[in-house]
């Protein structure tokens, strides 16, 4: 497969510039790493930005306890391979200590419960910046983000109070207790990410490729049949050839029927898809402004 990928070099250069700005402006930054494709690309860019030195960031993962096991295994392999420091913020620990209350019922999800342990980990480790792999094309609330996104002392985001970014000048000044979220691949699209992974030969979890899985249908999407999801009596489990376009909490991450067994297949599939990448995320459908509401509270 042959692509004209010159635009990827421009995107890569921009992202590396942002990552180097983070290292220059902040004392203790963290790179949020879930094992998903966007965070994998951010890690790859960070390794390029500071090569041959090690990346100057701690990896931070918010583990819902309902992540796909394949994702956790991949995360641990990456940490070991590159000798990285990993901090895990556990939703299960937050539930056990009473910091958050677990949802009950058929539509229960731990996705929004990630906010409290994330903010707690940022405060406990004195992180003054958390780098994320969010992209503006993913969701309308994320389209409002700057590269450098200010968070107040409570970890909250005010989309009407963000700083202008003119001529690639980033303002990371903050008061004590405040921090920043930084999104170095903001200007990338889902297609850009996949083409870059293909071009750079980056390893990704096998969940992104077609595989057989026990699933059931709910609200027009296929969810993994697992003990962490309470099924309704009429929700029948079937085996399908599926893959995941995003990798999140199992309770809200939908699969798509697919025959994409290679990166070339995925790229062709994404190019022809009429459903957005997050179209299979049940947590985004809870309200018209579900993502923005979570982000205002401290979500990534």
mmCIF file of N, CA and C in Angstrom, residues 13 22 44 64 91 120 122 152 165 187 194 205 231 290:
data_model
loop_
_atom_site.group_PDB
_atom_site.id
_atom_site.type_symbol
_atom_site.label_atom_id
_atom_site.label_comp_id
_atom_site.label_asym_id
_atom_site.label_seq_id
_atom_site.Cartn_x
_atom_site.Cartn_y
_atom_site.Cartn_z
ATOM 1 N N UNK A 13 5.970 16.752 13.332
ATOM 2 C CA UNK A 13 6.817 17.869 13.749
ATOM 3 C C UNK A 13 6.095 18.766 14.743
ATOM 4 N N UNK A 22 6.356 21.061 26.580
ATOM 5 C CA UNK A 22 5.942 20.522 27.878
ATOM 6 C C UNK A 22 7.157 20.306 28.774
ATOM 7 N N UNK A 44 5.119 7.081 21.239
ATOM 8 C CA UNK A 44 6.066 6.964 20.136
ATOM 9 C C UNK A 44 6.650 8.333 19.777
ATOM 10 N N UNK A 64 -9.894 1.342 35.220
ATOM 11 C CA UNK A 64 -11.266 1.224 35.724
ATOM 12 C C UNK A 64 -11.515 -0.101 36.432
ATOM 13 N N UNK A 91 -9.713 2.820 39.850
ATOM 14 C CA UNK A 91 -11.114 3.100 40.149
ATOM 15 C C UNK A 91 -11.614 2.136 41.235
ATOM 16 N N UNK A 120 -6.928 12.631 42.037
ATOM 17 C CA UNK A 120 -6.199 12.237 43.248
ATOM 18 C C UNK A 120 -4.759 11.869 42.912
ATOM 19 N N UNK A 122 -3.018 12.911 40.295
ATOM 20 C CA UNK A 122 -2.316 14.133 39.896
ATOM 21 C C UNK A 122 -1.854 14.899 41.129
ATOM 22 N N UNK A 152 -8.121 24.328 36.794
ATOM 23 C CA UNK A 152 -8.012 25.086 38.038
ATOM 24 C C UNK A 152 -7.557 24.192 39.187
ATOM 25 N N UNK A 165 -3.722 30.775 21.609
ATOM 26 C CA UNK A 165 -2.459 30.170 21.184
ATOM 27 C C UNK A 165 -2.131 30.690 19.789
ATOM 28 N N UNK A 187 -4.504 18.064 16.334
ATOM 29 C CA UNK A 187 -4.839 18.316 14.932
ATOM 30 C C UNK A 187 -4.840 17.058 14.065
ATOM 31 N N UNK A 194 -3.987 6.151 12.091
ATOM 32 C CA UNK A 194 -3.795 4.821 11.512
ATOM 33 C C UNK A 194 -2.711 4.822 10.437
ATOM 34 N N UNK A 205 -2.372 -3.185 20.304
ATOM 35 C CA UNK A 205 -3.071 -4.356 20.853
ATOM 36 C C UNK A 205 -3.884 -5.083 19.780
ATOM 37 N N UNK A 231 -26.520 -8.150 31.666
ATOM 38 C CA UNK A 231 -27.344 -8.233 30.453
ATOM 39 C C UNK A 231 -28.822 -8.347 30.804
ATOM 40 N N UNK A 290 -22.631 15.001 27.192
ATOM 41 C CA UNK A 290 -22.055 14.072 28.164
ATOM 42 C C UNK A 290 -20.552 14.252 28.317
#
